[in-house]
PDB file of C-alpha atoms in Angstrom:
ATOM      1  CA  UNK V  26       0.567 119.765  34.273  1.00  0.00           C
ATOM      2  CA  UNK V  27       4.486 120.157  33.693  1.00  0.00           C
ATOM      3  CA  UNK V  28       7.064 119.991  36.160  1.00  0.00           C
ATOM      4  CA  UNK V  29       7.603 123.849  36.194  1.00  0.00           C
ATOM      5  CA  UNK V  30       3.911 124.371  37.062  1.00  0.00           C
ATOM      6  CA  UNK V  31       3.829 121.744  39.750  1.00  0.00           C
ATOM      7  CA  UNK V  32       6.993 123.073  41.590  1.00  0.00           C
ATOM      8  CA  UNK V  33       5.765 126.640  41.209  1.00  0.00           C
ATOM      9  CA  UNK V  34       2.309 125.775  42.735  1.00  0.00           C
ATOM     10  CA  UNK V  35       3.734 123.786  45.683  1.00  0.00           C
ATOM     11  CA  UNK V  36       5.811 126.744  46.395  1.00  0.00           C
ATOM     12  CA  UNK V  37       2.902 129.128  46.278  1.00  0.00           C
ATOM     13  CA  UNK V  38       0.906 126.887  48.424  1.00  0.00           C
ATOM     14  CA  UNK V  39       3.828 126.361  51.056  1.00  0.00           C
ATOM     15  CA  UNK V  40       4.591 130.009  50.973  1.00  0.00           C
ATOM     16  CA  UNK V  41       1.098 131.356  51.414  1.00  0.00           C
ATOM     17  CA  UNK V  42       0.375 128.936  54.469  1.00  0.00           C
ATOM     18  CA  UNK V  43       3.775 129.426  55.934  1.00  0.00           C
ATOM     19  CA  UNK V  44       3.687 133.117  55.678  1.00  0.00           C
ATOM     20  CA  UNK V  45       0.215 133.443  56.903  1.00  0.00           C
ATOM     21  CA  UNK V  46       1.187 131.392  60.084  1.00  0.00           C
ATOM     22  CA  UNK V  47       4.306 133.529  60.645  1.00  0.00           C
ATOM     23  CA  UNK V  48       2.272 136.639  60.595  1.00  0.00           C
ATOM     24  CA  UNK V  49      -0.261 135.304  63.286  1.00  0.00           C
ATOM     25  CA  UNK V  50       2.878 134.072  65.485  1.00  0.00           C
ATOM     26  CA  UNK V  51       4.843 137.098  64.862  1.00  0.00           C
ATOM     27  CA  UNK V  52       1.750 139.431  66.004  1.00  0.00           C
ATOM     28  CA  UNK V  53       1.247 137.426  69.270  1.00  0.00           C
ATOM     29  CA  UNK V  54       1.950 139.225  72.453  1.00  0.00           C
ATOM     30  CA  UNK V  55       5.274 137.498  73.083  1.00  0.00           C
ATOM     31  CA  UNK V  56       6.759 139.086  69.917  1.00  0.00           C
ATOM     32  CA  UNK V  57       4.604 142.121  69.488  1.00  0.00           C
ATOM     33  CA  UNK V  58       7.101 144.561  71.635  1.00  0.00           C
ATOM     34  CA  UNK V  59      10.217 143.085  69.830  1.00  0.00           C
ATOM     35  CA  UNK V  60      11.870 145.396  67.501  1.00  0.00           C
ATOM     36  CA  UNK V  61      13.137 142.371  65.335  1.00  0.00           C
ATOM     37  CA  UNK V  62       9.622 141.392  65.003  1.00  0.00           C
ATOM     38  CA  UNK V  63       8.813 144.573  63.272  1.00  0.00           C
ATOM     39  CA  UNK V  64      11.099 143.665  60.454  1.00  0.00           C
ATOM     40  CA  UNK V  65      10.117 139.871  60.338  1.00  0.00           C
ATOM     41  CA  UNK V  66       6.356 140.867  59.908  1.00  0.00           C
ATOM     42  CA  UNK V  67       7.246 143.395  57.186  1.00  0.00           C
ATOM     43  CA  UNK V  68       9.111 140.710  55.505  1.00  0.00           C
ATOM     44  CA  UNK V  69       6.491 138.262  55.519  1.00  0.00           C
ATOM     45  CA  UNK V  70       4.111 140.752  53.906  1.00  0.00           C
ATOM     46  CA  UNK V  71       6.544 141.556  51.163  1.00  0.00           C
ATOM     47  CA  UNK V  72       7.463 137.802  50.587  1.00  0.00           C
ATOM     48  CA  UNK V  73       3.529 137.128  50.067  1.00  0.00           C
ATOM     49  CA  UNK V  74       3.673 140.050  47.446  1.00  0.00           C
ATOM     50  CA  UNK V  75       6.639 138.510  45.738  1.00  0.00           C
ATOM     51  CA  UNK V  76       5.081 135.120  45.686  1.00  0.00           C
ATOM     52  CA  UNK V  77       1.823 136.531  44.119  1.00  0.00           C
ATOM     53  CA  UNK V  78       3.414 138.507  41.623  1.00  0.00           C
ATOM     54  CA  UNK V  79       6.602 136.987  40.269  1.00  0.00           C
ATOM     55  CA  UNK V  80       5.987 133.355  41.330  1.00  0.00           C
ATOM     56  CA  UNK V  81       2.073 133.288  40.302  1.00  0.00           C
ATOM     57  CA  UNK V  82       3.193 134.823  36.863  1.00  0.00           C
ATOM     58  CA  UNK V  83       5.488 131.884  36.469  1.00  0.00           C
ATOM     59  CA  UNK V  84       2.965 129.329  37.505  1.00  0.00           C
ATOM     60  CA  UNK V  85       0.374 130.542  35.024  1.00  0.00           C
ATOM     61  CA  UNK V  86       3.133 130.740  32.227  1.00  0.00           C
ATOM     62  CA  UNK V  87       4.146 127.258  33.006  1.00  0.00           C
ATOM     63  CA  UNK V  88       0.585 125.764  33.108  1.00  0.00           C
ATOM     64  CA  UNK V  89      -1.108 127.833  30.197  1.00  0.00           C
ATOM     65  CA  UNK V  90       1.803 129.301  28.068  1.00  0.00           C
ATOM     66  CA  UNK V  91       0.431 132.713  28.818  1.00  0.00           C
ATOM     67  CA  UNK V  92       2.267 135.783  30.205  1.00  0.00           C
ATOM     68  CA  UNK V  93      -0.275 137.868  31.906  1.00  0.00           C
ATOM     69  CA  UNK V  94       1.790 140.936  31.201  1.00  0.00           C
ATOM     70  CA  UNK V  95       1.333 140.507  27.419  1.00  0.00           C
ATOM     71  CA  UNK V  96      -2.366 140.590  27.304  1.00  0.00           C
ATOM     72  CA  UNK V  97      -3.482 143.144  30.096  1.00  0.00           C
ATOM     73  CA  UNK V  98      -2.420 146.667  29.450  1.00  0.00           C
ATOM     74  CA  UNK V  99      -3.142 147.753  32.868  1.00  0.00           C
ATOM     75  CA  UNK V 100      -1.014 145.068  34.361  1.00  0.00           C
ATOM     76  CA  UNK V 101       2.086 145.173  31.962  1.00  0.00           C
ATOM     77  CA  UNK V 102       4.052 147.875  33.695  1.00  0.00           C
ATOM     78  CA  UNK V 103       2.234 147.646  36.913  1.00  0.00           C
ATOM     79  CA  UNK V 104       3.050 144.027  37.472  1.00  0.00           C
ATOM     80  CA  UNK V 105       6.618 144.504  36.507  1.00  0.00           C
ATOM     81  CA  UNK V 106       7.099 147.569  38.814  1.00  0.00           C
ATOM     82  CA  UNK V 107       5.323 145.752  41.702  1.00  0.00           C
ATOM     83  CA  UNK V 108       7.542 142.467  40.991  1.00  0.00           C
ATOM     84  CA  UNK V 109      10.858 144.620  41.220  1.00  0.00           C
ATOM     85  CA  UNK V 110       9.687 146.633  44.287  1.00  0.00           C
ATOM     86  CA  UNK V 111       8.740 143.695  46.311  1.00  0.00           C
ATOM     87  CA  UNK V 112      11.851 141.684  45.541  1.00  0.00           C
ATOM     88  CA  UNK V 113      14.184 144.648  46.438  1.00  0.00           C
ATOM     89  CA  UNK V 114      12.163 145.490  49.674  1.00  0.00           C
ATOM     90  CA  UNK V 115      12.712 141.798  50.525  1.00  0.00           C
ATOM     91  CA  UNK V 116      16.426 142.121  50.179  1.00  0.00           C
ATOM     92  CA  UNK V 117      16.872 145.506  51.774  1.00  0.00           C
ATOM     93  CA  UNK V 118      14.644 144.695  54.844  1.00  0.00           C
ATOM     94  CA  UNK V 119      17.062 141.848  55.742  1.00  0.00           C
ATOM     95  CA  UNK V 120      19.827 144.453  55.616  1.00  0.00           C
ATOM     96  CA  UNK V 121      18.087 146.871  58.030  1.00  0.00           C
ATOM     97  CA  UNK V 122      17.423 143.640  60.320  1.00  0.00           C
ATOM     98  CA  UNK V 123      21.098 142.843  60.009  1.00  0.00           C
ATOM     99  CA  UNK V 124      22.244 146.548  61.026  1.00  0.00           C
ATOM    100  CA  UNK V 125      19.883 146.361  63.987  1.00  0.00           C
ATOM    101  CA  UNK V 126      21.146 143.324  65.119  1.00  0.00           C
ATOM    102  CA  UNK V 127      25.138 144.138  64.528  1.00  0.00           C
ATOM    103  CA  UNK V 128      24.399 147.311  66.852  1.00  0.00           C
ATOM    104  CA  UNK V 129      22.588 145.323  69.497  1.00  0.00           C
ATOM    105  CA  UNK V 130      25.486 142.845  69.738  1.00  0.00           C
ATOM    106  CA  UNK V 131      28.479 145.087  69.236  1.00  0.00           C
ATOM    107  CA  UNK V 132      27.089 148.263  70.927  1.00  0.00           C
ATOM    108  CA  UNK V 133      24.373 146.806  73.315  1.00  0.00           C
ATOM    109  CA  UNK V 134      24.035 149.537  75.860  1.00  0.00           C
ATOM    110  CA  UNK V 135      22.953 152.443  73.608  1.00  0.00           C
ATOM    111  CA  UNK V 136      21.097 150.250  70.916  1.00  0.00           C
ATOM    112  CA  UNK V 137      18.016 149.994  73.208  1.00  0.00           C
ATOM    113  CA  UNK V 138      17.359 153.558  72.745  1.00  0.00           C
ATOM    114  CA  UNK V 139      18.301 153.918  69.257  1.00  0.00           C
ATOM    115  CA  UNK V 140      16.614 151.011  67.878  1.00  0.00           C
ATOM    116  CA  UNK V 141      12.965 151.194  68.906  1.00  0.00           C
ATOM    117  CA  UNK V 142       9.797 149.988  67.311  1.00  0.00           C
ATOM    118  CA  UNK V 143       8.954 153.284  66.100  1.00  0.00           C
ATOM    119  CA  UNK V 144      12.459 153.765  64.709  1.00  0.00           C
ATOM    120  CA  UNK V 145      12.114 150.385  62.972  1.00  0.00           C
ATOM    121  CA  UNK V 146       8.789 151.384  61.329  1.00  0.00           C
ATOM    122  CA  UNK V 147      10.216 154.925  60.123  1.00  0.00           C
ATOM    123  CA  UNK V 148      13.147 153.287  58.624  1.00  0.00           C
ATOM    124  CA  UNK V 149      11.127 150.418  56.838  1.00  0.00           C
ATOM    125  CA  UNK V 150       8.779 153.349  55.592  1.00  0.00           C
ATOM    126  CA  UNK V 151      11.662 155.405  54.106  1.00  0.00           C
ATOM    127  CA  UNK V 152      13.395 152.393  52.630  1.00  0.00           C
ATOM    128  CA  UNK V 153      10.094 151.299  50.803  1.00  0.00           C
ATOM    129  CA  UNK V 154       9.488 154.857  49.733  1.00  0.00           C
ATOM    130  CA  UNK V 155      12.785 155.043  48.199  1.00  0.00           C
ATOM    131  CA  UNK V 156      12.455 151.649  46.259  1.00  0.00           C
ATOM    132  CA  UNK V 157       8.917 152.639  45.204  1.00  0.00           C
ATOM    133  CA  UNK V 158      10.297 156.029  43.620  1.00  0.00           C
ATOM    134  CA  UNK V 159      13.478 154.272  42.205  1.00  0.00           C
ATOM    135  CA  UNK V 160      11.548 151.827  40.255  1.00  0.00           C
ATOM    136  CA  UNK V 161       8.622 154.155  39.310  1.00  0.00           C
ATOM    137  CA  UNK V 162       9.993 154.793  35.637  1.00  0.00           C
ATOM    138  CA  UNK V 163       8.558 151.264  34.939  1.00  0.00           C
ATOM    139  CA  UNK V 164       4.932 152.427  35.343  1.00  0.00           C
ATOM    140  CA  UNK V 165       5.280 154.790  32.295  1.00  0.00           C
ATOM    141  CA  UNK V 166       8.185 152.828  30.550  1.00  0.00           C
ATOM    142  CA  UNK V 167       6.104 150.039  29.478  1.00  0.00           C
ATOM    143  CA  UNK V 168       3.059 149.204  27.213  1.00  0.00           C
ATOM    144  CA  UNK V 169       1.469 146.206  25.508  1.00  0.00           C
ATOM    145  CA  UNK V 170       2.033 146.201  21.790  1.00  0.00           C
ATOM    146  CA  UNK V 171       2.760 144.057  18.750  1.00  0.00           C
ATOM    147  CA  UNK V 172       6.076 142.458  18.418  1.00  0.00           C
ATOM    148  CA  UNK V 173       6.777 140.896  14.990  1.00  0.00           C
ATOM    149  CA  UNK V 174       9.471 138.684  16.309  1.00  0.00           C
ATOM    150  CA  UNK V 175       6.987 136.263  18.156  1.00  0.00           C
ATOM    151  CA  UNK V 176       4.002 137.663  15.879  1.00  0.00           C
ATOM    152  CA  UNK V 177       1.866 138.581  19.133  1.00  0.00           C
ATOM    153  CA  UNK V 178       1.248 141.244  21.572  1.00  0.00           C
ATOM    154  CA  UNK V 179       3.571 141.618  24.202  1.00  0.00           C
ATOM    155  CA  UNK V 180       4.524 143.902  27.135  1.00  0.00           C
ATOM    156  CA  UNK V 181       7.230 146.240  25.299  1.00  0.00           C
ATOM    157  CA  UNK V 182       9.288 149.315  26.021  1.00  0.00           C
ATOM    158  CA  UNK V 183       7.584 152.758  25.083  1.00  0.00           C
ATOM    159  CA  UNK V 184      10.642 153.863  23.261  1.00  0.00           C
ATOM    160  CA  UNK V 185      13.740 152.228  21.805  1.00  0.00           C
ATOM    161  CA  UNK V 186      15.975 154.429  23.974  1.00  0.00           C
ATOM    162  CA  UNK V 187      14.088 153.566  27.165  1.00  0.00           C
ATOM    163  CA  UNK V 188      14.440 150.014  26.040  1.00  0.00           C
ATOM    164  CA  UNK V 189      18.346 150.360  25.542  1.00  0.00           C
ATOM    165  CA  UNK V 190      18.417 152.085  28.888  1.00  0.00           C
ATOM    166  CA  UNK V 191      16.443 149.332  30.653  1.00  0.00           C
ATOM    167  CA  UNK V 192      18.425 146.369  28.914  1.00  0.00           C
ATOM    168  CA  UNK V 193      21.859 148.037  29.424  1.00  0.00           C
ATOM    169  CA  UNK V 194      21.851 149.984  32.468  1.00  0.00           C
ATOM    170  CA  UNK V 195      18.880 149.251  34.589  1.00  0.00           C
ATOM    171  CA  UNK V 196      19.080 145.489  34.599  1.00  0.00           C
ATOM    172  CA  UNK V 197      22.731 145.728  35.902  1.00  0.00           C
ATOM    173  CA  UNK V 198      21.680 148.059  38.561  1.00  0.00           C
ATOM    174  CA  UNK V 199      18.774 146.108  39.594  1.00  0.00           C
ATOM    175  CA  UNK V 200      20.964 143.089  39.774  1.00  0.00           C
ATOM    176  CA  UNK V 201      23.341 144.901  41.972  1.00  0.00           C
ATOM    177  CA  UNK V 202      20.717 146.515  44.066  1.00  0.00           C
ATOM    178  CA  UNK V 203      18.530 143.452  44.585  1.00  0.00           C
ATOM    179  CA  UNK V 204      21.229 140.657  44.889  1.00  0.00           C
ATOM    180  CA  UNK V 205      24.998 141.478  44.756  1.00  0.00           C
ATOM    181  CA  UNK V 206      24.989 144.495  47.208  1.00  0.00           C
ATOM    182  CA  UNK V 207      22.621 142.877  49.828  1.00  0.00           C
ATOM    183  CA  UNK V 208      24.614 139.404  49.389  1.00  0.00           C
ATOM    184  CA  UNK V 209      27.924 141.096  50.271  1.00  0.00           C
ATOM    185  CA  UNK V 210      26.692 143.023  53.124  1.00  0.00           C
ATOM    186  CA  UNK V 211      24.757 139.919  54.592  1.00  0.00           C
ATOM    187  CA  UNK V 212      27.999 137.788  54.454  1.00  0.00           C
ATOM    188  CA  UNK V 213      29.867 140.446  56.202  1.00  0.00           C
ATOM    189  CA  UNK V 214      27.249 141.120  58.727  1.00  0.00           C
ATOM    190  CA  UNK V 215      27.081 137.538  59.488  1.00  0.00           C
ATOM    191  CA  UNK V 216      30.678 137.218  59.758  1.00  0.00           C
ATOM    192  CA  UNK V 217      30.788 140.064  62.312  1.00  0.00           C
ATOM    193  CA  UNK V 218      27.787 138.761  64.356  1.00  0.00           C
ATOM    194  CA  UNK V 219      29.286 135.320  64.718  1.00  0.00           C
ATOM    195  CA  UNK V 220      32.817 136.793  65.549  1.00  0.00           C
ATOM    196  CA  UNK V 221      31.056 138.855  68.362  1.00  0.00           C
ATOM    197  CA  UNK V 222      28.958 136.113  69.567  1.00  0.00           C
ATOM    198  CA  UNK V 223      32.035 133.704  69.704  1.00  0.00           C
ATOM    199  CA  UNK V 224      33.912 136.261  71.840  1.00  0.00           C
ATOM    200  CA  UNK V 225      31.080 136.853  74.088  1.00  0.00           C
ATOM    201  CA  UNK V 226      30.813 133.052  74.983  1.00  0.00           C
ATOM    202  CA  UNK V 227      34.442 132.967  75.730  1.00  0.00           C
ATOM    203  CA  UNK V 228      34.183 135.914  78.098  1.00  0.00           C
ATOM    204  CA  UNK V 229      31.139 134.120  79.757  1.00  0.00           C
ATOM    205  CA  UNK V 230      33.354 130.988  80.214  1.00  0.00           C
ATOM    206  CA  UNK V 231      36.116 133.032  81.686  1.00  0.00           C
ATOM    207  CA  UNK V 232      33.650 134.246  84.394  1.00  0.00           C
ATOM    208  CA  UNK V 233      32.126 131.065  85.160  1.00  0.00           C
ATOM    209  CA  UNK V 234      33.019 131.362  88.648  1.00  0.00           C
ATOM    210  CA  UNK V 235      30.139 133.525  89.202  1.00  0.00           C
ATOM    211  CA  UNK V 236      26.930 132.376  90.963  1.00  0.00           C
ATOM    212  CA  UNK V 237      24.276 129.924  89.312  1.00  0.00           C
ATOM    213  CA  UNK V 238      21.750 132.310  89.888  1.00  0.00           C
ATOM    214  CA  UNK V 239      23.404 135.093  87.754  1.00  0.00           C
ATOM    215  CA  UNK V 240      24.191 132.751  84.992  1.00  0.00           C
ATOM    216  CA  UNK V 241      20.384 131.803  84.920  1.00  0.00           C
ATOM    217  CA  UNK V 242      19.190 135.459  84.817  1.00  0.00           C
ATOM    218  CA  UNK V 243      21.786 136.054  82.092  1.00  0.00           C
ATOM    219  CA  UNK V 244      20.354 133.062  80.042  1.00  0.00           C
ATOM    220  CA  UNK V 245      16.727 134.464  80.382  1.00  0.00           C
ATOM    221  CA  UNK V 246      17.717 137.858  79.458  1.00  0.00           C
ATOM    222  CA  UNK V 247      19.547 136.721  76.387  1.00  0.00           C
ATOM    223  CA  UNK V 248      16.841 133.964  75.146  1.00  0.00           C
ATOM    224  CA  UNK V 249      15.136 136.244  73.005  1.00  0.00           C
ATOM    225  CA  UNK V 250      18.335 138.034  71.658  1.00  0.00           C
ATOM    226  CA  UNK V 251      20.020 134.612  70.781  1.00  0.00           C
ATOM    227  CA  UNK V 252      16.729 133.358  69.016  1.00  0.00           C
ATOM    228  CA  UNK V 253      16.377 136.298  66.795  1.00  0.00           C
ATOM    229  CA  UNK V 254      20.113 136.438  65.984  1.00  0.00           C
ATOM    230  CA  UNK V 255      20.080 132.765  64.847  1.00  0.00           C
ATOM    231  CA  UNK V 256      17.005 133.396  62.783  1.00  0.00           C
ATOM    232  CA  UNK V 257      18.677 136.486  61.207  1.00  0.00           C
ATOM    233  CA  UNK V 258      21.668 134.638  60.242  1.00  0.00           C
ATOM    234  CA  UNK V 259      19.880 131.795  58.566  1.00  0.00           C
ATOM    235  CA  UNK V 260      17.532 134.196  56.683  1.00  0.00           C
ATOM    236  CA  UNK V 261      20.758 136.010  55.391  1.00  0.00           C
ATOM    237  CA  UNK V 262      22.411 132.559  54.462  1.00  0.00           C
ATOM    238  CA  UNK V 263      19.096 131.418  52.602  1.00  0.00           C
ATOM    239  CA  UNK V 264      18.932 134.733  50.629  1.00  0.00           C
ATOM    240  CA  UNK V 265      22.604 134.107  49.408  1.00  0.00           C
ATOM    241  CA  UNK V 266      22.067 130.501  48.617  1.00  0.00           C
ATOM    242  CA  UNK V 267      18.769 130.913  46.521  1.00  0.00           C
ATOM    243  CA  UNK V 268      19.319 134.272  44.817  1.00  0.00           C
ATOM    244  CA  UNK V 269      23.019 134.116  43.927  1.00  0.00           C
ATOM    245  CA  UNK V 270      22.840 131.524  41.242  1.00  0.00           C
ATOM    246  CA  UNK V 271      20.299 133.531  39.194  1.00  0.00           C
ATOM    247  CA  UNK V 272      22.359 136.668  39.463  1.00  0.00           C
ATOM    248  CA  UNK V 273      25.685 135.059  38.488  1.00  0.00           C
ATOM    249  CA  UNK V 274      23.981 133.353  35.391  1.00  0.00           C
ATOM    250  CA  UNK V 275      22.322 136.805  34.343  1.00  0.00           C
ATOM    251  CA  UNK V 276      25.989 138.272  34.375  1.00  0.00           C
ATOM    252  CA  UNK V 277      27.702 135.369  32.935  1.00  0.00           C
ATOM    253  CA  UNK V 278      25.205 135.249  29.934  1.00  0.00           C
ATOM    254  CA  UNK V 279      26.960 138.060  28.590  1.00  0.00           C
ATOM    255  CA  UNK V 280      30.179 135.937  27.958  1.00  0.00           C
ATOM    256  CA  UNK V 281      28.535 132.360  27.768  1.00  0.00           C
ATOM    257  CA  UNK V 282      25.624 132.606  25.452  1.00  0.00           C
ATOM    258  CA  UNK V 283      26.052 131.358  22.002  1.00  0.00           C
ATOM    259  CA  UNK V 284      23.728 130.465  19.218  1.00  0.00           C
ATOM    260  CA  UNK V 285      24.238 126.843  20.085  1.00  0.00           C
ATOM    261  CA  UNK V 286      23.389 127.002  23.875  1.00  0.00           C
ATOM    262  CA  UNK V 287      21.036 130.015  24.049  1.00  0.00           C
ATOM    263  CA  UNK V 288      17.910 127.742  24.457  1.00  0.00           C
ATOM    264  CA  UNK V 289      19.857 125.927  27.457  1.00  0.00           C
ATOM    265  CA  UNK V 290      20.989 129.134  28.980  1.00  0.00           C
ATOM    266  CA  UNK V 291      17.311 130.674  29.138  1.00  0.00           C
ATOM    267  CA  UNK V 292      15.890 127.292  30.428  1.00  0.00           C
ATOM    268  CA  UNK V 293      18.530 127.534  33.238  1.00  0.00           C
ATOM    269  CA  UNK V 294      17.488 131.275  33.553  1.00  0.00           C
ATOM    270  CA  UNK V 295      13.878 129.993  34.419  1.00  0.00           C
ATOM    271  CA  UNK V 296      15.242 127.299  36.521  1.00  0.00           C
ATOM    272  CA  UNK V 297      17.188 129.552  38.794  1.00  0.00           C
ATOM    273  CA  UNK V 298      14.550 132.318  38.651  1.00  0.00           C
ATOM    274  CA  UNK V 299      11.957 129.916  39.993  1.00  0.00           C
ATOM    275  CA  UNK V 300      14.132 128.533  42.874  1.00  0.00           C
ATOM    276  CA  UNK V 301      15.019 132.123  44.019  1.00  0.00           C
ATOM    277  CA  UNK V 302      11.550 132.228  45.206  1.00  0.00           C
ATOM    278  CA  UNK V 303      12.275 129.532  47.783  1.00  0.00           C
ATOM    279  CA  UNK V 304      13.569 132.345  49.633  1.00  0.00           C
ATOM    280  CA  UNK V 305      10.318 133.754  49.957  1.00  0.00           C
ATOM    281  CA  UNK V 306       8.398 130.369  50.322  1.00  0.00           C
ATOM    282  CA  UNK V 307      10.360 128.685  53.191  1.00  0.00           C
ATOM    283  CA  UNK V 308      10.813 131.421  55.772  1.00  0.00           C
ATOM    284  CA  UNK V 309       8.297 129.673  57.984  1.00  0.00           C
ATOM    285  CA  UNK V 310      10.185 126.211  57.923  1.00  0.00           C
ATOM    286  CA  UNK V 311      13.435 128.336  58.632  1.00  0.00           C
ATOM    287  CA  UNK V 312      11.663 130.154  61.795  1.00  0.00           C
ATOM    288  CA  UNK V 313      10.678 126.649  63.019  1.00  0.00           C
ATOM    289  CA  UNK V 314      13.921 125.265  62.642  1.00  0.00           C
ATOM    290  CA  UNK V 315      16.165 128.095  64.119  1.00  0.00           C
ATOM    291  CA  UNK V 316      14.070 130.062  66.346  1.00  0.00           C
ATOM    292  CA  UNK V 317      13.180 128.484  69.590  1.00  0.00           C
ATOM    293  CA  UNK V 318      10.754 131.299  70.668  1.00  0.00           C
ATOM    294  CA  UNK V 319       8.881 130.927  67.286  1.00  0.00           C
ATOM    295  CA  UNK V 320       8.626 127.111  68.096  1.00  0.00           C
ATOM    296  CA  UNK V 321       7.147 127.656  71.549  1.00  0.00           C
ATOM    297  CA  UNK V 322       4.779 129.994  70.055  1.00  0.00           C
ATOM    298  CA  UNK V 323       3.709 127.440  67.337  1.00  0.00           C
ATOM    299  CA  UNK V 324       2.974 125.020  70.099  1.00  0.00           C
ATOM    300  CA  UNK V 325       0.797 127.520  72.061  1.00  0.00           C
ATOM    301  CA  UNK V 326      -0.974 128.419  69.032  1.00  0.00           C
ATOM    302  CA  UNK V 327      -1.808 124.845  67.654  1.00  0.00           C
ATOM    303  CA  UNK V 328      -1.670 122.830  70.998  1.00  0.00           C
ATOM    304  CA  UNK V 329      -3.084 125.378  73.747  1.00  0.00           C
ATOM    305  CA  UNK V 330      -3.830 122.482  75.975  1.00  0.00           C
ATOM    306  CA  UNK V 331      -0.570 120.956  76.074  1.00  0.00           C
ATOM    307  CA  UNK V 332       0.876 124.519  76.631  1.00  0.00           C
ATOM    308  CA  UNK V 333      -1.551 125.346  79.320  1.00  0.00           C
ATOM    309  CA  UNK V 334      -0.472 122.007  81.237  1.00  0.00           C
ATOM    310  CA  UNK V 335       3.259 123.053  80.841  1.00  0.00           C
ATOM    311  CA  UNK V 336       2.694 126.715  82.271  1.00  0.00           C
ATOM    312  CA  UNK V 337       0.835 125.094  85.116  1.00  0.00           C
ATOM    313  CA  UNK V 338       3.849 122.935  85.949  1.00  0.00           C
ATOM    314  CA  UNK V 339       6.332 125.927  85.593  1.00  0.00           C
ATOM    315  CA  UNK V 340       4.110 128.009  87.835  1.00  0.00           C
ATOM    316  CA  UNK V 341       3.955 125.182  90.640  1.00  0.00           C
ATOM    317  CA  UNK V 342       7.661 124.899  90.156  1.00  0.00           C
ATOM    318  CA  UNK V 343       8.155 128.578  90.901  1.00  0.00           C
ATOM    319  CA  UNK V 344       5.950 128.504  94.047  1.00  0.00           C
ATOM    320  CA  UNK V 345       7.804 125.375  95.323  1.00  0.00           C
ATOM    321  CA  UNK V 346      11.192 127.367  94.812  1.00  0.00           C
ATOM    322  CA  UNK V 347      10.153 130.677  96.464  1.00  0.00           C
TER     323      UNK V 347
END
């Protein structure tokens, strides 16, 4: 088994286990009524689809030298369509999440009525439907056919005109829609969120003469808010780090590729393509590192006895205090 197959398999295993645990944790009572958790649960589902379409195909190719799109007519266009749709949904769900957090931070008083669970589900449905229809041309634009250049059957375009459209225009549009535009939006969103959070903390420090009970109540009200905001910022950073290199290389190929370095360029494309799936594989670790509420629920899930003892101690402290 070569290095590409080993790395792909490890990412598949980590991503499957991590996303499955994330779904269980995000469906627990503590997260069930959080609007942010609606986006994260959907992101978990989409990430699993990405892993079992894009990354699984890479693993099979590295292991057996077989591209599943080449040998199964029913998979050719459908698989490509599902891969593009899931990757774009993964990117734009982060944008929807970022917009929700921006409004909650900059306009907190009206946001609780504007950004509800029902509204989040409607936005997710509309965005998904738009992306599904936007990429629907792939379903009828590809077929399995003989390609003389490789002397084998491959997934080819139904017509030369469609092939020109896909290679010259759609690939660039997809790159912008999947990577470039979301990355720019996430960077700007992160900056605005951090600026507002820093301003808010300065405001709290200026009013530090308020009573300790008021400060304690404020901290408890903002714990979920702060945890989800940190998770969002880290999600956006991971997306930009892991997806940008592949996008930059695909754009740069137009200017950099020559007969001498063609093989090297395409090897780098494969490497960066696989690395981009880290964004879909490591979200569980990201939640654990950046989300205090998520870590607490993990402890409850896997160490219920330890958590029950902690709850009893907290209850005793509350009775003693009051």
